[in-house]
Short mmCIF file of C-alpha atoms and ligand atoms in Angstrom, two decimals:
data_model
loop_
_atom_site.label_atom_id
_atom_site.label_comp_id
_atom_site.label_asym_id
_atom_site.label_seq_id
_atom_site.Cartn_x
_atom_site.Cartn_y
_atom_site.Cartn_z
CA MET A 23 -7.95 2.72 4.34
CA ILE A 24 -8.55 6.28 5.50
CA GLN A 25 -7.89 8.73 2.89
CA SER A 26 -6.84 12.48 3.09
CA SER A 27 -9.95 14.61 3.55
CA GLU A 28 -8.30 17.55 1.61
CA PRO A 29 -10.49 16.96 -1.41
CA ILE A 30 -13.46 17.37 0.62
CA ASP A 31 -12.28 20.52 1.90
CA ARG A 32 -11.74 21.95 -1.61
CA TRP A 33 -15.34 20.97 -2.56
CA VAL A 34 -16.93 22.94 0.28
CA ARG A 35 -17.96 26.45 -0.73
CA PRO A 36 -15.67 29.16 0.36
CA ASN A 37 -18.18 30.90 2.72
CA ILE A 38 -18.89 27.70 4.51
CA ARG A 39 -15.39 26.98 4.98
CA GLN A 40 -14.58 30.39 6.21
CA LEU A 41 -17.80 30.49 8.42
CA ARG A 42 -17.62 31.20 12.03
CA PRO A 43 -20.52 29.07 13.24
CA TYR A 44 -23.01 30.42 15.61
CA SER A 45 -21.75 29.60 19.25
CA SER A 46 -24.53 28.76 21.67
CA ALA A 47 -24.56 28.97 25.37
CA ARG A 48 -24.50 24.90 25.21
CA ASN A 49 -21.50 25.10 23.03
CA GLU A 50 -19.54 27.35 25.26
CA PHE A 51 -20.18 25.40 28.55
CA SER A 52 -21.15 21.82 28.39
CA GLY A 53 -19.89 20.42 31.54
CA GLU A 54 -21.53 19.93 35.14
CA ALA A 55 -23.10 22.64 37.01
CA SER A 56 -25.82 23.06 39.71
CA VAL A 57 -26.84 26.74 38.67
CA TRP A 58 -27.49 27.53 35.02
CA LEU A 59 -27.85 31.12 34.20
CA ASP A 60 -26.19 31.44 30.87
CA ALA A 61 -28.77 30.79 28.42
CA ASN A 62 -31.57 33.12 29.15
CA GLU A 63 -33.81 30.20 29.85
CA SER A 64 -36.73 29.95 32.45
CA PRO A 65 -35.93 28.43 35.70
CA PHE A 66 -39.47 26.77 35.48
CA ASN A 67 -41.04 24.10 33.56
CA GLU A 68 -38.43 21.24 33.64
CA PRO A 69 -37.14 19.59 31.62
CA TYR A 70 -38.50 21.53 28.73
CA ASN A 71 -37.18 24.99 29.92
CA ARG A 72 -33.65 24.06 28.96
CA TYR A 73 -32.02 24.03 25.32
CA PRO A 74 -31.25 20.68 24.26
CA ASP A 75 -27.85 19.21 23.46
CA PRO A 76 -26.99 20.87 20.11
CA LEU A 77 -24.99 17.73 18.92
CA GLN A 78 -27.22 15.21 20.42
CA TRP A 79 -24.24 13.25 22.06
CA GLY A 80 -26.42 10.89 24.05
CA VAL A 81 -28.58 9.70 21.02
CA LYS A 82 -25.40 9.64 18.75
CA GLN A 83 -23.45 7.40 21.25
CA ARG A 84 -26.68 4.89 21.16
CA LEU A 85 -26.95 5.05 17.39
CA ALA A 86 -23.21 4.56 16.84
CA GLU A 87 -23.24 1.45 18.89
CA GLN A 88 -26.31 0.15 17.14
CA ARG A 89 -25.13 0.88 13.67
CA GLY A 90 -21.41 0.01 14.16
CA VAL A 91 -19.97 3.64 13.36
CA ARG A 92 -18.52 6.42 15.50
CA PRO A 93 -20.58 9.18 17.06
CA GLU A 94 -18.56 11.93 15.10
CA GLN A 95 -19.77 9.98 11.68
CA ILE A 96 -23.38 11.09 12.56
CA PHE A 97 -25.43 14.19 11.71
CA LEU A 98 -28.96 14.08 12.95
CA GLY A 99 -31.51 16.32 11.06
CA VAL A 100 -35.23 17.17 10.90
CA GLY A 101 -35.88 14.50 8.65
CA SER A 102 -33.52 13.15 6.17
CA ASP A 103 -34.90 16.09 4.15
CA GLU A 104 -32.88 18.33 6.24
CA ALA A 105 -29.71 16.38 5.66
CA ILE A 106 -30.36 16.51 1.84
CA ASP A 107 -30.84 20.36 1.92
CA LEU A 108 -27.67 21.09 3.89
CA LEU A 109 -25.60 19.05 1.45
CA TYR A 110 -26.46 21.72 -1.25
CA ARG A 111 -25.97 24.65 1.13
CA ILE A 112 -22.50 23.02 2.22
CA PHE A 113 -21.23 21.98 -1.30
CA CYS A 114 -23.02 23.86 -4.20
CA GLU A 115 -22.35 27.42 -5.21
CA PRO A 116 -25.85 28.58 -6.33
CA GLY A 117 -25.76 29.27 -10.37
CA ARG A 118 -22.24 27.56 -10.54
CA HIS A 119 -22.30 23.88 -9.30
CA ASN A 120 -24.70 20.95 -10.39
CA ALA A 121 -25.82 17.62 -8.91
CA VAL A 122 -26.53 14.53 -10.70
CA ALA A 123 -29.31 12.08 -9.75
CA ILE A 124 -31.22 8.92 -11.03
CA THR A 125 -34.58 9.48 -12.37
CA PRO A 126 -37.37 8.44 -11.23
CA THR A 127 -36.43 8.75 -7.57
CA TYR A 128 -37.26 10.70 -4.40
CA GLY A 129 -38.46 14.22 -5.30
CA MET A 130 -36.63 16.27 -2.65
CA TYR A 131 -33.32 15.76 -4.22
CA ARG A 132 -34.51 18.02 -7.14
CA VAL A 133 -36.68 20.27 -4.90
CA CYS A 134 -33.77 21.15 -2.64
CA ALA A 135 -31.62 21.87 -5.77
CA ASP A 136 -34.35 24.33 -7.21
CA ILE A 137 -34.47 26.11 -3.64
CA ASN A 138 -30.85 26.26 -3.73
CA GLY A 139 -30.55 27.67 -7.23
CA VAL A 140 -28.42 24.65 -8.21
CA GLU A 141 -28.70 22.81 -11.61
CA TYR A 142 -29.80 19.14 -11.27
CA ARG A 143 -29.11 16.81 -13.86
CA GLU A 144 -31.33 13.69 -14.30
CA VAL A 145 -30.07 10.35 -15.73
CA PRO A 146 -32.92 7.99 -16.21
CA LEU A 147 -32.55 4.51 -15.00
CA SER A 148 -33.06 1.71 -17.59
CA ASN A 149 -36.61 0.65 -18.78
CA ASP A 150 -36.14 -2.23 -16.19
CA PHE A 151 -35.05 0.15 -13.56
CA ALA A 152 -31.26 -0.69 -13.60
CA LEU A 153 -28.69 1.87 -12.70
CA ARG A 154 -26.55 3.21 -15.57
CA ALA A 155 -23.57 4.04 -13.66
CA ASP A 156 -21.62 5.22 -16.90
CA ALA A 157 -24.41 7.71 -17.88
CA LEU A 158 -24.51 8.99 -14.33
CA LEU A 159 -20.67 9.46 -14.61
CA ALA A 160 -20.83 10.86 -18.00
CA ALA A 161 -23.38 13.49 -16.93
CA ALA A 162 -20.99 14.85 -14.49
CA ASP A 163 -18.41 17.56 -15.14
CA ALA A 164 -15.80 19.50 -13.04
CA ASP A 165 -18.68 21.57 -11.40
CA SER A 166 -20.66 18.30 -10.26
CA ARG A 167 -20.53 18.43 -6.58
CA LEU A 168 -23.26 15.94 -5.61
CA LEU A 169 -24.51 12.60 -6.82
CA PHE A 170 -27.75 11.34 -5.53
CA VAL A 171 -28.49 7.34 -5.53
CA CYS A 172 -31.54 6.19 -3.64
CA SER A 173 -31.21 2.48 -2.86
CA PRO A 174 -33.73 0.79 -2.46
CA ASN A 175 -35.07 3.43 -4.70
CA ASN A 176 -38.27 5.31 -4.23
CA PRO A 177 -40.81 4.75 -6.22
CA THR A 178 -39.30 1.85 -8.09
CA GLY A 179 -38.70 -0.26 -4.76
CA ASN A 180 -35.34 -1.88 -6.12
CA ALA A 181 -32.06 -1.83 -4.62
CA PHE A 182 -28.82 -1.38 -6.85
CA PRO A 183 -25.93 -3.81 -7.07
CA ALA A 184 -23.08 -2.96 -4.72
CA ALA A 185 -20.58 -3.22 -7.58
CA GLU A 186 -22.48 -0.56 -9.39
CA LEU A 187 -22.81 1.76 -6.59
CA GLU A 188 -19.03 1.25 -5.62
CA ARG A 189 -17.91 2.50 -9.18
CA LEU A 190 -19.87 5.62 -8.48
CA VAL A 191 -18.45 6.19 -5.02
CA ALA A 192 -14.90 5.52 -6.15
CA ASP A 193 -14.95 7.46 -9.67
CA PHE A 194 -17.27 10.43 -8.91
CA GLU A 195 -15.28 13.42 -8.05
CA GLY A 196 -17.66 14.97 -5.40
CA ILE A 197 -20.02 13.71 -2.71
CA VAL A 198 -21.75 10.72 -3.35
CA VAL A 199 -25.09 10.25 -1.38
CA ILE A 200 -26.64 6.97 -1.14
CA ASP A 201 -30.07 7.20 0.27
CA GLU A 202 -31.04 4.17 2.48
CA ALA A 203 -34.42 5.29 3.99
CA TYR A 204 -35.66 1.85 3.04
CA ILE A 205 -32.63 -0.27 4.02
CA ASP A 206 -34.40 -2.22 6.82
CA PHE A 207 -36.70 -3.74 4.33
CA SER A 208 -33.87 -4.83 1.80
CA SER A 209 -31.60 -7.78 1.40
CA GLN A 210 -28.93 -5.68 0.47
CA PRO A 211 -26.26 -4.76 3.00
CA SER A 212 -26.09 -1.09 4.35
CA TRP A 213 -23.17 1.02 3.10
CA LEU A 214 -22.30 2.14 6.75
CA GLY A 215 -19.77 -0.62 6.78
CA ARG A 216 -17.77 1.04 3.91
CA LEU A 217 -17.64 4.87 5.41
CA ASP A 218 -14.02 4.58 6.37
CA ASP A 219 -13.13 3.52 2.80
CA PHE A 220 -14.71 6.54 1.25
CA PRO A 221 -14.43 9.83 2.53
CA ASN A 222 -16.86 11.24 0.07
CA LEU A 223 -19.71 8.94 0.98
CA VAL A 224 -22.92 10.16 2.65
CA VAL A 225 -25.50 7.58 3.79
CA LEU A 226 -28.92 8.86 4.57
CA GLN A 227 -31.13 6.79 6.87
CA THR A 228 -34.37 7.84 8.70
CA PHE A 229 -36.68 7.03 11.85
CA SER A 230 -39.79 7.59 9.31
CA LYS A 231 -39.88 4.26 7.59
CA ALA A 232 -39.13 0.80 9.52
CA TRP A 233 -38.73 2.53 12.80
CA GLY A 234 -42.28 3.93 12.63
CA SER A 235 -41.55 7.51 13.51
CA ALA A 236 -42.39 9.48 10.58
CA GLY A 237 -44.36 12.08 12.75
CA VAL A 238 -41.33 12.99 15.05
CA ARG A 239 -39.07 14.04 12.14
CA LEU A 240 -35.69 12.37 12.59
CA GLY A 241 -33.16 11.71 9.94
CA MET A 242 -29.60 10.72 9.78
CA ALA A 243 -26.67 11.23 7.82
CA PHE A 244 -23.57 9.17 8.16
CA ALA A 245 -20.31 10.48 6.61
CA SER A 246 -16.58 11.15 7.40
CA PRO A 247 -15.97 13.24 10.48
CA THR A 248 -14.95 15.99 8.00
CA ILE A 249 -18.24 16.08 6.27
CA ILE A 250 -20.18 15.81 9.78
CA GLY A 251 -18.11 18.79 10.85
CA TYR A 252 -19.50 20.91 7.85
CA TYR A 253 -23.02 19.62 8.83
CA ASN A 254 -22.65 20.84 12.38
CA ARG A 255 -21.44 24.40 11.29
CA VAL A 256 -24.32 24.86 8.82
CA LYS A 257 -27.28 23.61 10.74
CA TYR A 258 -29.53 25.31 13.24
CA PRO A 259 -27.93 25.31 16.53
CA TYR A 260 -30.52 23.36 18.14
CA ASN A 261 -32.34 21.58 15.22
CA ILE A 262 -33.36 18.42 17.39
CA SER A 263 -35.57 19.32 20.10
CA GLU A 264 -35.29 17.73 23.53
CA PRO A 265 -38.50 15.77 23.20
CA VAL A 266 -37.29 14.17 20.20
CA GLN A 267 -33.99 13.17 21.70
CA ARG A 268 -35.47 11.58 24.56
CA TYR A 269 -37.98 9.98 22.09
CA ALA A 270 -35.09 8.73 19.82
CA LEU A 271 -33.31 7.20 23.02
CA ALA A 272 -36.49 5.30 23.92
CA MET A 273 -36.82 4.02 20.59
CA LEU A 274 -33.36 2.88 20.01
CA ASP A 275 -34.39 0.37 23.19
CA ARG A 276 -37.02 -0.90 21.12
CA ALA A 277 -35.00 -2.33 18.14
CA ASP A 278 -36.26 -5.90 18.82
CA GLU A 279 -39.74 -4.62 18.36
CA VAL A 280 -39.04 -2.90 15.15
CA ARG A 281 -37.31 -6.20 13.75
CA ARG A 282 -40.53 -7.70 14.40
CA TRP A 283 -42.48 -4.92 12.51
CA VAL A 284 -40.01 -5.34 9.59
CA THR A 285 -40.71 -9.33 9.56
CA ASP A 286 -44.33 -8.53 9.45
CA ILE A 287 -44.04 -6.10 6.83
CA LEU A 288 -41.85 -8.35 4.63
CA ALA A 289 -44.16 -11.27 5.11
CA GLU A 290 -47.14 -8.79 4.06
CA ARG A 291 -45.35 -7.67 0.95
CA SER A 292 -44.89 -11.00 -0.39
CA ARG A 293 -48.39 -12.15 0.40
CA PHE A 294 -49.79 -8.89 -0.99
CA SER A 295 -47.49 -8.97 -4.16
CA ALA A 296 -48.60 -12.61 -5.20
CA GLN A 297 -52.28 -11.63 -4.96
CA LEU A 298 -51.96 -8.43 -6.67
CA GLY A 299 -49.83 -9.99 -9.51
CA ALA A 300 -52.88 -12.37 -9.97
CA LEU A 301 -55.47 -9.66 -10.87
CA PRO A 302 -56.27 -9.42 -14.50
CA SER A 303 -55.52 -5.77 -15.00
CA VAL A 304 -52.27 -6.01 -13.36
CA HIS A 305 -49.41 -6.33 -15.77
CA ARG A 306 -46.51 -6.23 -13.58
CA VAL A 307 -45.57 -6.09 -9.78
CA TYR A 308 -42.01 -4.88 -9.62
CA PRO A 309 -39.81 -6.76 -6.93
CA SER A 310 -39.35 -4.64 -3.96
CA ASP A 311 -36.90 -4.26 -1.55
CA ALA A 312 -38.80 -1.49 0.30
CA ASN A 313 -42.01 -1.38 2.34
CA PHE A 314 -43.80 -0.68 -0.93
CA VAL A 315 -44.51 -2.27 -4.28
CA LEU A 316 -44.84 -0.56 -7.62
CA ALA A 317 -47.19 -2.32 -9.98
CA ARG A 318 -48.32 -1.32 -13.73
CA ILE A 319 -51.64 -1.59 -14.20
CA ASP A 320 -54.46 -1.13 -17.13
CA ASP A 321 -55.90 2.57 -16.56
CA ALA A 322 -53.92 3.27 -13.32
CA GLU A 323 -55.46 6.69 -13.15
CA ARG A 324 -59.05 5.18 -13.23
CA LEU A 325 -58.02 2.46 -10.59
CA TYR A 326 -56.55 5.26 -8.40
CA ARG A 327 -59.74 7.32 -8.45
CA TRP A 328 -62.00 4.39 -7.79
CA LEU A 329 -59.73 3.45 -4.93
CA VAL A 330 -60.19 6.92 -3.45
CA GLY A 331 -63.97 6.58 -3.53
CA GLU A 332 -63.74 3.53 -1.45
CA GLY A 333 -61.55 5.49 1.24
CA ILE A 334 -58.23 3.75 0.15
CA VAL A 335 -55.38 6.01 -0.96
CA VAL A 336 -52.50 4.68 -2.69
CA ARG A 337 -49.81 6.76 -4.79
CA ASN A 338 -50.65 7.36 -8.46
CA ARG A 339 -47.02 7.63 -10.01
CA SER A 340 -48.32 7.51 -13.88
CA SER A 341 -46.82 10.94 -14.52
CA VAL A 342 -43.45 9.93 -13.44
CA MET A 343 -40.63 9.02 -16.05
CA LEU A 344 -40.69 5.16 -16.86
CA CYS A 345 -43.79 4.81 -14.35
CA GLY A 346 -46.63 5.45 -16.70
CA ASP A 347 -49.68 3.40 -15.45
CA CYS A 348 -47.98 2.62 -12.14
CA LEU A 349 -49.22 2.74 -8.66
CA ARG A 350 -47.19 2.83 -5.72
CA ILE A 351 -48.79 1.00 -2.76
CA THR A 352 -47.34 1.05 0.55
CA ILE A 353 -47.64 -2.11 2.69
CA GLY A 354 -49.73 -1.87 5.59
CA THR A 355 -51.06 -4.18 8.32
CA ALA A 356 -52.44 -7.62 7.06
CA ARG A 357 -55.87 -6.20 7.83
CA GLU A 358 -55.16 -2.96 5.50
CA MET A 359 -53.91 -5.10 2.81
CA ASP A 360 -57.12 -7.39 2.89
CA ILE A 361 -59.33 -4.39 2.77
CA LEU A 362 -57.53 -3.14 -0.35
CA MET A 363 -57.38 -6.62 -1.82
CA GLU A 364 -61.17 -6.94 -1.34
CA ALA A 365 -61.83 -3.69 -2.81
CA LEU A 366 -59.36 -4.60 -5.92
CA ARG A 367 -61.58 -7.71 -6.48
CA ARG A 368 -64.94 -5.66 -6.57
CA TYR A 369 -63.28 -3.31 -9.00
CA HIS A 370 -62.41 -6.10 -11.39
CA LYS A 371 -66.16 -7.44 -11.01
CA THR A 372 -67.59 -4.12 -12.04
CA ASP A 373 -65.04 -3.78 -14.68
N1 LIG B 18 -35.44 9.27 1.35
C1 LIG B 18 -36.32 8.84 0.81
C2 LIG B 18 -36.15 8.00 -0.31
C3 LIG B 18 -37.89 8.78 0.94
O1 LIG B 18 -38.73 8.18 0.18
C4 LIG B 18 -38.22 9.62 2.06
C5 LIG B 18 -39.80 9.87 2.55
N2 LIG B 18 -40.64 9.45 1.53
C6 LIG B 18 -37.33 10.34 2.69
C7 LIG B 18 -36.10 10.27 2.25
C8 LIG B 18 -37.62 11.40 3.75
O2 LIG B 18 -37.51 10.92 4.98
P1 LIG B 18 -37.85 11.72 6.10
O3 LIG B 18 -39.03 11.47 6.63
O4 LIG B 18 -36.51 11.17 7.05
O5 LIG B 18 -37.52 13.34 5.76
#
């Protein structure tokens, strides 16, 4: 069912609702022409002399076909980080509104709240990293505008049950953001198929993980055309450069190859998890729906430093809530995981 977008408009900051967005030369004329003298560009150095398409319709068209959504349900950002930051700028009045989120989770939700002067309310997962939908809803009040859930979650690696997430999207009186940065590695289905059911749902995805393109900085927000319309008003006019748009189109043609990369990473994740779990100092390797595993280890800090000495860098998450003595280990190639396992076996011999 498509519901009225009225509440969405009411949740938008008045200055954004009333904003007259910047109108670029490419906005004002985007048809065909043979002589372009409207944007103070150089006539030399094609194709980089021209400003890129501000709304990236070519990329959105291909992405829409691939993900089964409509182009007007897509925002492209400089990483998902831009998509996160803009949500605060669209929906949260500094010093007045608040955001609710699970903890532990991806750090940028809080950093963007802090930058924007927005109160950030953290609701801990249970000790076994389960979502507490009741507690999240109880933490919200009439000034809560955003609710962040990362699924599969970073750094815990687990995806949350669809029924629990659906309760949040249905019952939260504001925007629910489901960050699916790691969805390609998960056995759970994406929420993209439910966009038309929930006008308050924003699904984040990224080219940085399964798509092997962290260096180009390209993230996606999928949402109702109303929310995407607000994104388009607030973003920098030409946020996605011409080289990145070209790169994205080329990358979208390589979907089969990306699927093979994912298959390899998943195989490596199970092989490595089993080997890691067999080591004496490893108490627990948490089940993962992502391209990393979280493991609880005797004196994680000491092992972390020892690995750095061997030239191997993992992420020490020991200081993060519920993650005491936990290391987060990204799944690399079979060879990289073998190097790590050899080092771990040596560490246990010298222990
Ligand atoms: N969401 C999650 C859950 C992440 O873990 C990360 C990066 N580690 C991002 C978003 C950021 O993605 P991007 O590179 O697209 O900014």
